[in-house]
Short mmCIF file of C-alpha atoms and ligand atoms in Angstrom, two decimals:
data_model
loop_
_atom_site.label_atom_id
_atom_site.label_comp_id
_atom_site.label_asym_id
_atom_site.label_seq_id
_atom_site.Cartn_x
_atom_site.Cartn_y
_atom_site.Cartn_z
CA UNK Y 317 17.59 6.83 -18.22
CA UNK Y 318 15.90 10.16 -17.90
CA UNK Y 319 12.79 9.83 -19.66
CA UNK Y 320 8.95 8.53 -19.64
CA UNK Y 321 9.01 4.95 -20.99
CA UNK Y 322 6.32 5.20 -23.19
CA UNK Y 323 6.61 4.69 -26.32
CA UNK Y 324 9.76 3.06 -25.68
CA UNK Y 325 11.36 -0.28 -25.39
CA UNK Y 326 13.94 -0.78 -22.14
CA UNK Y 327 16.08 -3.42 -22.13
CA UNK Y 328 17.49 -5.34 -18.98
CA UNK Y 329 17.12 -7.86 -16.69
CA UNK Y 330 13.75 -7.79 -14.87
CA UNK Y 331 12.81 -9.37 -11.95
CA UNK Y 332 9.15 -9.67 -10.59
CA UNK Y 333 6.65 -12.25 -8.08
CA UNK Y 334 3.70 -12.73 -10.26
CA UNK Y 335 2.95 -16.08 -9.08
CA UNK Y 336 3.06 -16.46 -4.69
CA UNK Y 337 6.25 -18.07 -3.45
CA UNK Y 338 8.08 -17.79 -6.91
CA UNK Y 339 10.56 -15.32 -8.50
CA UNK Y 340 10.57 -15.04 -11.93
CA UNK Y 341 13.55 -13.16 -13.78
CA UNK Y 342 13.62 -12.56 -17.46
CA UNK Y 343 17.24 -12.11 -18.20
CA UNK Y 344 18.37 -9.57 -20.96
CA UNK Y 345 14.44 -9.02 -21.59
CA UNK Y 346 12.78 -6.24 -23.61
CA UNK Y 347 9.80 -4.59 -22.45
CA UNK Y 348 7.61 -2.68 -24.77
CA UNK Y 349 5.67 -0.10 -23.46
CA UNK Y 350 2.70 1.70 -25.63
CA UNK Y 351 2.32 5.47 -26.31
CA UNK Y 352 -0.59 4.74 -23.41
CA UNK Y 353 1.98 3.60 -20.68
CA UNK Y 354 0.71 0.24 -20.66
CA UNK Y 355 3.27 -2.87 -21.49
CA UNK Y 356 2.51 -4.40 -24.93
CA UNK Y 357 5.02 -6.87 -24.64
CA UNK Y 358 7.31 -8.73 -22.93
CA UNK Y 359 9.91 -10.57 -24.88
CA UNK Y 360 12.64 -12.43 -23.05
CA UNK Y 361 16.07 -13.71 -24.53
CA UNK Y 362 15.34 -16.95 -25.81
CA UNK Y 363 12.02 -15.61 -27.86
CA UNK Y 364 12.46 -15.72 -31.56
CA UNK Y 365 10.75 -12.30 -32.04
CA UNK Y 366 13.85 -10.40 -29.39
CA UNK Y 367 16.23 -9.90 -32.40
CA UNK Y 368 13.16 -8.31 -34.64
CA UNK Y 369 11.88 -5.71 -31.62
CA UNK Y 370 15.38 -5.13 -30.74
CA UNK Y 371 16.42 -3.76 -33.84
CA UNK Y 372 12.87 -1.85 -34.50
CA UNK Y 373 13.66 -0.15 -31.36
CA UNK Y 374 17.29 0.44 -32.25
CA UNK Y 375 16.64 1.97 -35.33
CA UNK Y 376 13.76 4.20 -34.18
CA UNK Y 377 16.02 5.20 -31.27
CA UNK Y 378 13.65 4.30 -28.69
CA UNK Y 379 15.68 1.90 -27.27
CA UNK Y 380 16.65 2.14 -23.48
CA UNK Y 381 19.35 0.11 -21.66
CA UNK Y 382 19.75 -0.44 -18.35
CA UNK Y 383 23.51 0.03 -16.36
CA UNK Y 384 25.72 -2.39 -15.04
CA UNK Y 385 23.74 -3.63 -11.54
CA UNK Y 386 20.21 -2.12 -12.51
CA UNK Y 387 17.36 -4.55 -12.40
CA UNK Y 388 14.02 -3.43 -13.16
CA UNK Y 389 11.21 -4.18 -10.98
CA UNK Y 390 7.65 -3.77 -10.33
CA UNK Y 391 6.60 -0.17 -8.53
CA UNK Y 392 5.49 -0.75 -5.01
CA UNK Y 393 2.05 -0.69 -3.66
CA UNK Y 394 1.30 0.72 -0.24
CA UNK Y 395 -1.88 -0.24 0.68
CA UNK Y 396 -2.16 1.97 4.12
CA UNK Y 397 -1.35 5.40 4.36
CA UNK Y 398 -2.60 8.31 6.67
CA UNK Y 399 -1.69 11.33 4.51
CA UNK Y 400 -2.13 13.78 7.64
CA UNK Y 401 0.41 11.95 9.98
CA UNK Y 402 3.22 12.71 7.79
CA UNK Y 403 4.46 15.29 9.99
CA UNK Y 404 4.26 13.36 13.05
CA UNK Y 405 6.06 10.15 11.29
CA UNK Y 406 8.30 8.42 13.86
CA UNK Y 407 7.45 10.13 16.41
CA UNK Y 408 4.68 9.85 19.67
CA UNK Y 409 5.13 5.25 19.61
CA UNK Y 410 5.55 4.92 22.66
CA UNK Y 411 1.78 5.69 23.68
CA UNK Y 412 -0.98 3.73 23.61
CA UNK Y 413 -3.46 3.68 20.59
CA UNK Y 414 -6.14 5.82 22.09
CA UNK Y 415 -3.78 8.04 23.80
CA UNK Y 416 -1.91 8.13 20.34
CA UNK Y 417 -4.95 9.08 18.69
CA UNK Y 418 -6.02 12.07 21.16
CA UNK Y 419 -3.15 13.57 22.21
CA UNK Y 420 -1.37 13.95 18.86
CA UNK Y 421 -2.75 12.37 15.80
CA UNK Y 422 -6.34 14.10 16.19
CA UNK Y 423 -5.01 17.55 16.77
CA UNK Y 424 -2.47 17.22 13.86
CA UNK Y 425 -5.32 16.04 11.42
CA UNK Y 426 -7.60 18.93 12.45
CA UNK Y 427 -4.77 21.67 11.02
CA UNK Y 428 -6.18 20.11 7.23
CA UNK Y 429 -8.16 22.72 7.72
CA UNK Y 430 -5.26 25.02 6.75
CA UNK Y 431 -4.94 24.53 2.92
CA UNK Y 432 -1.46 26.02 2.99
CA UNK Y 433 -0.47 23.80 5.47
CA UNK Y 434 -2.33 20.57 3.63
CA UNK Y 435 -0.76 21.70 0.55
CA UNK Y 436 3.25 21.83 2.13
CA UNK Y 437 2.84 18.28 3.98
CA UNK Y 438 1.19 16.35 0.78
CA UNK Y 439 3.83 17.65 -1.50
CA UNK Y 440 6.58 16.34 0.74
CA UNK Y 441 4.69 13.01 1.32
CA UNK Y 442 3.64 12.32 -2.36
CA UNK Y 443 7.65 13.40 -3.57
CA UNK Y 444 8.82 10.81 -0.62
CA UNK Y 445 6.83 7.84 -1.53
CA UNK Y 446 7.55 8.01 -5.63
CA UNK Y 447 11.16 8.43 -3.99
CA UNK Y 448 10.95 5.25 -2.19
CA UNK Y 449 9.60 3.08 -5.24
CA UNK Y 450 5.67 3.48 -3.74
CA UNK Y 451 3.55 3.89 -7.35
CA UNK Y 452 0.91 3.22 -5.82
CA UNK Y 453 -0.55 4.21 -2.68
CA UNK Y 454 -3.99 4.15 -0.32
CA UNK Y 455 -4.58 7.48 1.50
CA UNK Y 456 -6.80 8.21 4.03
CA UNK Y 457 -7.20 11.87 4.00
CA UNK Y 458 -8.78 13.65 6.79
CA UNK Y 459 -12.48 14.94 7.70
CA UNK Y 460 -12.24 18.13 5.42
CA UNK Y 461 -13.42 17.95 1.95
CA UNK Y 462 -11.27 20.72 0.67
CA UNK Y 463 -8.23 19.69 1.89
CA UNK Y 464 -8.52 15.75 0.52
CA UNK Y 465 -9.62 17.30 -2.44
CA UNK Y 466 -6.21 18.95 -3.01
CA UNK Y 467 -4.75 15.67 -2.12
CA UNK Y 468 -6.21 14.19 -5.27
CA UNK Y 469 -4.85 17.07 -7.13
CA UNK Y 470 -1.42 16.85 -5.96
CA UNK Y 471 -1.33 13.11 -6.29
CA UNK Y 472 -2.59 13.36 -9.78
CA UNK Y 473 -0.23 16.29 -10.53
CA UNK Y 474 2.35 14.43 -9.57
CA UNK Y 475 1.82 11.29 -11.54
CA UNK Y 476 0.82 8.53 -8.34
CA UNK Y 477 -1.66 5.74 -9.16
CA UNK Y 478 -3.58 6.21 -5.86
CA UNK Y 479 -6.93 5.40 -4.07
CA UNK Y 480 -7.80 8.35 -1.61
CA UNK Y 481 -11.10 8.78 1.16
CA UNK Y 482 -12.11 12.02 2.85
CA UNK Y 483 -12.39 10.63 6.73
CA UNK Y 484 -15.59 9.50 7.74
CA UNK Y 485 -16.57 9.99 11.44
CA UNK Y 486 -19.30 11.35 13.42
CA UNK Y 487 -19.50 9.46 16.66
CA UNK Y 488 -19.22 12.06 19.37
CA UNK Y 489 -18.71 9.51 22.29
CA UNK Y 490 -15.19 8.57 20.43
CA UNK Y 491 -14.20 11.64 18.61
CA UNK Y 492 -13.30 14.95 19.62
CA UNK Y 493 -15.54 18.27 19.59
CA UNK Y 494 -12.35 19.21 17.04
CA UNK Y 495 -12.12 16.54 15.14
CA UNK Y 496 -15.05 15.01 14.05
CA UNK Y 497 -17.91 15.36 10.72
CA UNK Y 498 -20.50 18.24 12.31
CA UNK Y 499 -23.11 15.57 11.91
CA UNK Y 500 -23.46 12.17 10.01
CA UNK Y 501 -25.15 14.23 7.30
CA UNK Y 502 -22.69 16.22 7.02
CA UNK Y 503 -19.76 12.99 7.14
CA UNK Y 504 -21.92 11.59 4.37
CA UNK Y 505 -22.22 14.50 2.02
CA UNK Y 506 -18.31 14.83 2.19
CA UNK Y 507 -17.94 11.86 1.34
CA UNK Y 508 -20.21 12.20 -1.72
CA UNK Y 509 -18.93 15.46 -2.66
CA UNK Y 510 -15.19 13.81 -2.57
CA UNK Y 511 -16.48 10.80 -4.85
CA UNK Y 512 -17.90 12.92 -7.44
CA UNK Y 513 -14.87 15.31 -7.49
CA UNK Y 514 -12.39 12.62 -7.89
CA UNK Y 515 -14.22 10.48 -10.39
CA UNK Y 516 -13.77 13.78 -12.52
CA UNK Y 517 -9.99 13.31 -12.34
CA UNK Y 518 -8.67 12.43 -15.56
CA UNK Y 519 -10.65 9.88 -17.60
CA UNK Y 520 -11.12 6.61 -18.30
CA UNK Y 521 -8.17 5.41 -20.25
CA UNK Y 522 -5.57 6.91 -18.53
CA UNK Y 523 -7.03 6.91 -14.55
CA UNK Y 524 -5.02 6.78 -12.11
CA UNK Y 525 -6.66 8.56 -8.96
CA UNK Y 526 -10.16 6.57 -7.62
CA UNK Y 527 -12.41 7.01 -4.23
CA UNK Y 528 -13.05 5.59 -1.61
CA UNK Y 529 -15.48 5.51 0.72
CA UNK Y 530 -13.45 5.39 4.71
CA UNK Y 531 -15.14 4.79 7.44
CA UNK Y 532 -12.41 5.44 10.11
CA UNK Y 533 -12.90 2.82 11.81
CA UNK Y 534 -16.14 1.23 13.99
CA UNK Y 535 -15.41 3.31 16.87
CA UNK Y 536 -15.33 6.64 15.79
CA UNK Y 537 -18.59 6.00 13.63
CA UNK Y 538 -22.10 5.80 14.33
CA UNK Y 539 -24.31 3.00 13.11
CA UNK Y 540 -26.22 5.27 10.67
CA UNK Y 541 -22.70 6.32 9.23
CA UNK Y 542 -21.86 2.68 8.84
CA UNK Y 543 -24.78 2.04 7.16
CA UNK Y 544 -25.07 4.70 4.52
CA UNK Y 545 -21.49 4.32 3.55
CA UNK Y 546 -21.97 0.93 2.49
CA UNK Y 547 -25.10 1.99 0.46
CA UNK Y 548 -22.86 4.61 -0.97
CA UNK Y 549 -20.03 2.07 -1.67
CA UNK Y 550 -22.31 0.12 -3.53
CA UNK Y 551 -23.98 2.91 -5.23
CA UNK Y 552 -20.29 3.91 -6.48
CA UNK Y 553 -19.14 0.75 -6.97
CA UNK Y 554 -15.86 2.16 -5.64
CA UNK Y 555 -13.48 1.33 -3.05
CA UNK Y 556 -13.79 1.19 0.69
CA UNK Y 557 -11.16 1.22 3.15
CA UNK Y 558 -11.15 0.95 7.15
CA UNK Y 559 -9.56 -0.83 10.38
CA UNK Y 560 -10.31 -3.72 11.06
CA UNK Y 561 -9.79 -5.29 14.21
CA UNK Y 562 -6.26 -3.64 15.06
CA UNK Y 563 -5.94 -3.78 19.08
CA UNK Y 564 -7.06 -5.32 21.74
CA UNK Y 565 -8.79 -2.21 22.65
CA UNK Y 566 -10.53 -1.23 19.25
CA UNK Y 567 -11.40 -5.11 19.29
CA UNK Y 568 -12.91 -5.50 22.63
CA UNK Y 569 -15.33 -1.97 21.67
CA UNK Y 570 -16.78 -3.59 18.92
CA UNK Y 571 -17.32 -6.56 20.53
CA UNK Y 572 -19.39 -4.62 23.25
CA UNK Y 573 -21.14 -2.00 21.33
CA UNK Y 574 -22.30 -4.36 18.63
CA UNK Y 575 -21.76 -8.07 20.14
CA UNK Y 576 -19.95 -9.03 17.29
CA UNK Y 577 -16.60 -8.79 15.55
CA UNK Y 578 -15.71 -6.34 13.20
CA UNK Y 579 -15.48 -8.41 10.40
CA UNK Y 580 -19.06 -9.41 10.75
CA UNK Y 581 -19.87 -6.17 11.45
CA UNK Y 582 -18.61 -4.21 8.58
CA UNK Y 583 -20.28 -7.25 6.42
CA UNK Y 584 -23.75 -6.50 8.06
CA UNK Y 585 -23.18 -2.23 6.70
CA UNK Y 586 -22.26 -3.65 3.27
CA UNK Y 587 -18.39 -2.72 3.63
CA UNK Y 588 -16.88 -5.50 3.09
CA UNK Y 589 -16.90 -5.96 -1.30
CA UNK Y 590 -14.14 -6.80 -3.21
CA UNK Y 591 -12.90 -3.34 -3.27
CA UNK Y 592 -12.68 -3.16 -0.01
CA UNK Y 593 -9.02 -2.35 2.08
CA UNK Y 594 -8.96 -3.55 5.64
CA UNK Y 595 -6.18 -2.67 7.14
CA UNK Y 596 -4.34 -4.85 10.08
CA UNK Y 597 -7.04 -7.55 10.76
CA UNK Y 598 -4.79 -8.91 13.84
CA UNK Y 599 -7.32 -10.16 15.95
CA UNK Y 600 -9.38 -12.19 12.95
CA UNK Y 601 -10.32 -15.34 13.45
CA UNK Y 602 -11.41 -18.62 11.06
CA UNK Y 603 -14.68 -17.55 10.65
CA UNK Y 604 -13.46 -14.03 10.23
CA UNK Y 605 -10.50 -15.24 7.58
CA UNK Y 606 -13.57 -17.12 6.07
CA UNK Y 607 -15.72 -14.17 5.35
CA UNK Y 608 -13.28 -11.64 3.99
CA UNK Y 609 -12.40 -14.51 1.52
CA UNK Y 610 -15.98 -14.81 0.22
CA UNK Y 611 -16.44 -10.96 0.29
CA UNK Y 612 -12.95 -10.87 -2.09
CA UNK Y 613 -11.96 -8.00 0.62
CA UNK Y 614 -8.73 -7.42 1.10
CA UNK Y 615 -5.84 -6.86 3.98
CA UNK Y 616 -3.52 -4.05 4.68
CA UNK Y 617 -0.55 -5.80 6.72
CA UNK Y 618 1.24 -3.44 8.19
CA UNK Y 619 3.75 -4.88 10.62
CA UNK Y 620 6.10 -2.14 12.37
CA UNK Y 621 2.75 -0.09 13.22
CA UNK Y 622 1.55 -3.42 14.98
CA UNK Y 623 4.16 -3.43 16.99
CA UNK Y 624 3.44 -0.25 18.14
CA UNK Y 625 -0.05 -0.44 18.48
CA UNK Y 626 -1.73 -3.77 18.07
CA UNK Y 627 1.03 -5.39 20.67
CA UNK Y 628 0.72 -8.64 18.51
CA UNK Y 629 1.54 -10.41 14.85
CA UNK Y 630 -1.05 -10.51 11.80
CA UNK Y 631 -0.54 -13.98 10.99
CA UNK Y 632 0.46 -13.43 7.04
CA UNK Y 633 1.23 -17.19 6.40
CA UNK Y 634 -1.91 -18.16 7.96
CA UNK Y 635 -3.92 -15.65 5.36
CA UNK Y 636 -2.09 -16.22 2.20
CA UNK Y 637 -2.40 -20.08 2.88
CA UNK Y 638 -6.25 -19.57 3.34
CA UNK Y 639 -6.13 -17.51 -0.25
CA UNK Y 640 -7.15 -14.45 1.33
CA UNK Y 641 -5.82 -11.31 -0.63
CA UNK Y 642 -2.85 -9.50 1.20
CA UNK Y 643 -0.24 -6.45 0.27
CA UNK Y 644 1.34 -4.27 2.69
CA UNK Y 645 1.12 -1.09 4.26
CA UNK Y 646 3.34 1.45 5.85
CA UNK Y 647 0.32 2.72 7.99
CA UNK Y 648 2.22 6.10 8.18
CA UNK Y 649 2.41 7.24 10.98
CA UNK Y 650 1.23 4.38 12.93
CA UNK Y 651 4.73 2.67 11.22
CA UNK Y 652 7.31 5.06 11.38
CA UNK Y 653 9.05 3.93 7.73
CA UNK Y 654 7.71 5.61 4.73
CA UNK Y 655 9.59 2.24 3.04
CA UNK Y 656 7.67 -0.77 1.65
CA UNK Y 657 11.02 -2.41 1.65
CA UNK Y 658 11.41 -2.08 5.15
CA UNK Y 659 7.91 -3.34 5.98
CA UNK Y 660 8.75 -6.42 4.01
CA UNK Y 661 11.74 -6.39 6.20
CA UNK Y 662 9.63 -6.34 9.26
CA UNK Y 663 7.30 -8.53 7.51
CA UNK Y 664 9.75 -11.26 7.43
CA UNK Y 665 10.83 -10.39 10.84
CA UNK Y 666 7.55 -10.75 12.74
CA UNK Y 667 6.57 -13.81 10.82
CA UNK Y 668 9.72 -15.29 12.25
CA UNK Y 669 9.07 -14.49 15.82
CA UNK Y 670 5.59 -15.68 15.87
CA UNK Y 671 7.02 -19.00 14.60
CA UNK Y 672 9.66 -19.15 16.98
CA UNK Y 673 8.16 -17.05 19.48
CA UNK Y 674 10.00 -14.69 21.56
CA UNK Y 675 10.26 -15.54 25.40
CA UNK Y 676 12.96 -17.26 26.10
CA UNK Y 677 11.44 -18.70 30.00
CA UNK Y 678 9.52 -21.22 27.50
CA UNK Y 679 11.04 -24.00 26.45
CA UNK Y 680 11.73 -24.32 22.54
CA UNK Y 681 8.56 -26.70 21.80
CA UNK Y 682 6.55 -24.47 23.32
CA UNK Y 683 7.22 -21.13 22.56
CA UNK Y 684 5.83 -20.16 18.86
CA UNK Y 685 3.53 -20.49 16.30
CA UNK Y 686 4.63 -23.54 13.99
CA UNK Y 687 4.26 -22.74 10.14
CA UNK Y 688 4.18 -19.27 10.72
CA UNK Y 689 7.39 -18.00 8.58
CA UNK Y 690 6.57 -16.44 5.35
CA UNK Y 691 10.22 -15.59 3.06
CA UNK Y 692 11.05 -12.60 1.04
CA UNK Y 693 9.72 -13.78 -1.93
CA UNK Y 694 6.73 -13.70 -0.47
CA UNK Y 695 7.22 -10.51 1.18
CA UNK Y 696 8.25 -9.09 -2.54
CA UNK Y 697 4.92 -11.03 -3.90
CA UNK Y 698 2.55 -8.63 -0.72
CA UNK Y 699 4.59 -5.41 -1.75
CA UNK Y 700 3.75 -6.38 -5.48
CA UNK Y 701 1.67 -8.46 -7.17
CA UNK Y 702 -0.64 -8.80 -3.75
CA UNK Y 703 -1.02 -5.02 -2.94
CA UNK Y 704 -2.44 -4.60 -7.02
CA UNK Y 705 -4.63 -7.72 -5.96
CA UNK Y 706 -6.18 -6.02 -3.21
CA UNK Y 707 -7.21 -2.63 -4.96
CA UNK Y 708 -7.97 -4.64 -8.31
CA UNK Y 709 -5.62 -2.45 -10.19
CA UNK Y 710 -3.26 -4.05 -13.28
CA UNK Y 711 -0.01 -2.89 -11.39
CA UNK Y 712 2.40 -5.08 -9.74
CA UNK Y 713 4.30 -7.14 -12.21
CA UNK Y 714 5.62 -7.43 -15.91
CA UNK Y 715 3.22 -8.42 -18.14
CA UNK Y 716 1.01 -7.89 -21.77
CA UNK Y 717 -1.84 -5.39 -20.57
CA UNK Y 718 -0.31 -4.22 -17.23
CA UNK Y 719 0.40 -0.82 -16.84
CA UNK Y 720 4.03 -0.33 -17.01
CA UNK Y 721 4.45 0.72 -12.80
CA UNK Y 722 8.18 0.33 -12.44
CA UNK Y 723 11.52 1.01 -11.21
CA UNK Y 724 15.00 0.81 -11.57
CA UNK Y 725 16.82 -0.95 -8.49
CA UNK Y 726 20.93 0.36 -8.64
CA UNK Y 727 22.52 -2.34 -6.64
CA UNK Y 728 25.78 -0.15 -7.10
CA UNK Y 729 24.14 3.26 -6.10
CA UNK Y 730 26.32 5.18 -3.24
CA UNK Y 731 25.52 5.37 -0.05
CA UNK Y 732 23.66 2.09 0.03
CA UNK Y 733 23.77 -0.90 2.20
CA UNK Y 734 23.31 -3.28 -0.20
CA UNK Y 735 26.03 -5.63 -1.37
CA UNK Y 736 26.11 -7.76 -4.16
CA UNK Y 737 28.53 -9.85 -5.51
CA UNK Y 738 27.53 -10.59 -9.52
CA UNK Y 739 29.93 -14.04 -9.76
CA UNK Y 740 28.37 -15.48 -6.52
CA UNK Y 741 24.74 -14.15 -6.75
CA UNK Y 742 21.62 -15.15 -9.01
CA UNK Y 743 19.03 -12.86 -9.83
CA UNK Y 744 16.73 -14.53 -7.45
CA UNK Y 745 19.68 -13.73 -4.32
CA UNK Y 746 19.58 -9.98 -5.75
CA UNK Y 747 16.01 -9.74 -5.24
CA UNK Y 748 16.61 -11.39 -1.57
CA UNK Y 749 19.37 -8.85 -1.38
CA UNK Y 750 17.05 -5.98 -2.47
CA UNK Y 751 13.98 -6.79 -0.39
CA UNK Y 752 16.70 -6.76 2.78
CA UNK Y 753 18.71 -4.09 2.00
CA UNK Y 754 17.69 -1.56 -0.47
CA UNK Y 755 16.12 1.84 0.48
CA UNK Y 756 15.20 4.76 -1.65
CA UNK Y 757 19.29 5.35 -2.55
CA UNK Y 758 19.07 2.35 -4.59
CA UNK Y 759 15.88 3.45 -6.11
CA UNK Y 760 17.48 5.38 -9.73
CA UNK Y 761 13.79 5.60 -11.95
CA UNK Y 762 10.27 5.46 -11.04
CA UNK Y 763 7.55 5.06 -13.67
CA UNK Y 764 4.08 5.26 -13.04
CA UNK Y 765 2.12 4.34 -16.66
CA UNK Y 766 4.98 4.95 -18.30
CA UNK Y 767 5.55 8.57 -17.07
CA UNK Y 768 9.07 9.38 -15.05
CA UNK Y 769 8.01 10.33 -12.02
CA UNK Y 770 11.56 9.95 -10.66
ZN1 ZN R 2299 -4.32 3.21 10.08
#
């Protein structure tokens, strides 16, 4: 099925999480999209009005089937994503945060400055995550303006729904002589400059490319930074995205240099809105949880780079029971999987170990978290429905008004893991199947608003 969607009606069975905890699978359903890439309709078997749209299509020929084995589901939503570090992906986990950070992710983001260079590594990243079923995605870019400028370009160009921040950070006890804004002035005119140049992107009804302001985190900003940023966020009204209590290290700073956490304060600088991306949030506690829910701010989890680097488990079940807003993020290269699916792998994973907990010296009673687990529909519902949540976008799932984000899942692609059996399986066990196994082989079609962009 070679073709944008819009204008079209596809036919198939669609799966999708729209409600937390629940799969919901519209067998033999047709999906209508309009000429502007958003669904008009979604009609499943049992509606009187499928025989009626079904034959308008037909006879217009803008009917689309899907194949034997395709399901079509909702694109992917990575809410974490250091553009720069996609050269250095997988590689360089075995060192410590800070070490991580000087040694090879600061001198990798400095060669931005290169807009040849910029231009090679965000092509490749961009064509990798459409490849892998990401249609949408939060970038940080670096400090240069130029260079996360061309970012936005390519990621329009290529058809991404995207939020994107030039790097903010001037602190010169934390950052590099190389790496770092030459002064906060100059961090906070980038950042400006970067707002204004993205916000010209497009227009309004068909926008797919927004700002953000991004702090890098507290320790590599100064207070004044901090502090302007969130006047700038507000003066935007646009996003914000940051770290937020990640490590034992960054946590312990903040605790220090401010004497408080970083939850309270990034609420004290006016970053924490409902447009606001915190990624990780390990180390959060009640209170913490507490805030971010009143602020409607929302949390990157991105579980294989916490393994790496946080050396502990965001408790996910913990969150989504308080009704704080969650998705998930690769936190390339942090994680070293460029895959949503296999973060909601790892999701699963992690959220099983810090039930169960992991040393086996303890006795059984004693060694996890109880009511820790979370499932893959729930994983499915972060990667989904809870990642378009977060960034306040209509993405995520099928429905009247959403933009029509999708892609077609080939559970008989070659060269795939996954195995499915169509006499013993349900829908809902394909999904399971899909969130477990699937990788970008299984991936056929990727729309974003209706456009191929796979
Ligand atoms: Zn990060």
């Amino acid at each position: 099925m070679q073709s944008d969607a819009r204008g079209k009606t596809i036919r198939g069975t669609l799966i999708h999480t729209p409600v937390l905890g629940e799969v919901s699978v519209l067998d033999d359903a047709l999906v209508t999209v309009g000429n502007d890439g958003n669904i008009k309709q979604v009609t499943g078997k049992g509606s009187p009005s499928w025989n009626p749209i079904f034959q308008k299509a037909e006879q217009d020929g803008n009917l689309r089937h899907l194949g034997n084995g395709q399901y079509l589901l909702p694109g992917l939503v990575d809410l974490h994503v250091h553009a720069p570090q996609w050269p250095q992906l997988g590689k360089a986990l075995h060192l410590p945060l800070n070490d991580w950070l000087r040694k090879y992710t600061f001198p990798l983001e400095a060669k931005y400055e290169d807009l040849d260079f910029a231009r090679c590594s965000y092509r490749s990243l961009v064509d990798n995550l459409l490849a892998n079923g990401t249609t949408t995605a939060a970038y940080f870019g670096t400090i240069h303006v130029e260079a996360t400028k061309l970012l936005a370009d390519i990621v329009h160009e290529k058809g991404q729904r995207a939020v994107i921040g030039k790097v903010a950070m001037d602190n010169a006890d934390q950052c590099p002589d190389f790496y770092r804004d030459a002064s906060t002035t100059a961090g906070l005119d980038g950042s400006r400059t970067f707002i204004d140049y993205v916000s010209a992107l497009g227009n309004d009804m068909d926008r797919r490319v927004f700002a953000a302001v991004t702090p890098r985190f507290i320790p590599s900003c100064t207070d004044q930074l901090l502090a302007e940023l969130g006047k700038m966020a507000a003066e935007y009204d646009c996003h914000v995205q940051t770290h937020c209590s990640e490590s034992d290290w960054e946590h312990a700073y903040v605790l220090e240099r401010h004497g408080m956490k970083d939850t309270d304060s990034l609420d004290r600088f006016g970053l924490l809105t409902d447009k606001t991306i915190l990624a990780h949030s390990i180390l959060i506690d009640d209170d913490d949880m507490t805030t971010i829910r009143q602020r409607q701010s929302g949390i990157a989890h991105c579980p294989l780079s916490n393994l790496y680097f946080s050396h502990a488990v965001f408790p996910a079940r913990k969150a989504l029971d308080a009704g704080l807003k969650v998705g998930l993020g690769t936190d390339i290269s942090g994680g070293p999987s460029p895959s949503i699916f296999h973060n909601c792998q790892q999701a699963i994973n992690v959220s099983r170990a810090l039930e169960d907990g992991v040393d086996p010296c303890r006795a059984a009673t004693a060694r996890g978290t109880p009511d820790s687990r979370i499932n893959f529909r729930e994983a499915f519902w972060m990667a989904t429905t809870g990642g378009a949540k977060v960034l306040g976008l209509k993405t995520g799932r099928f429905e009247s008004g959403y933009v029509f984000d999708a892609m077609v899942v080939d559970t008989g692609a070659p060269d795939s893991n996954l195995v499915c059996w169509e006499e013993m399986d349900t829908p809902e066990d394909i999904l399971q199947k899909i969130v477990n196994n699937a990788d970008r082989h299984n991936i056929t079609n990727v729309w974003v608003q209706g456009n191929l962009v796979k």
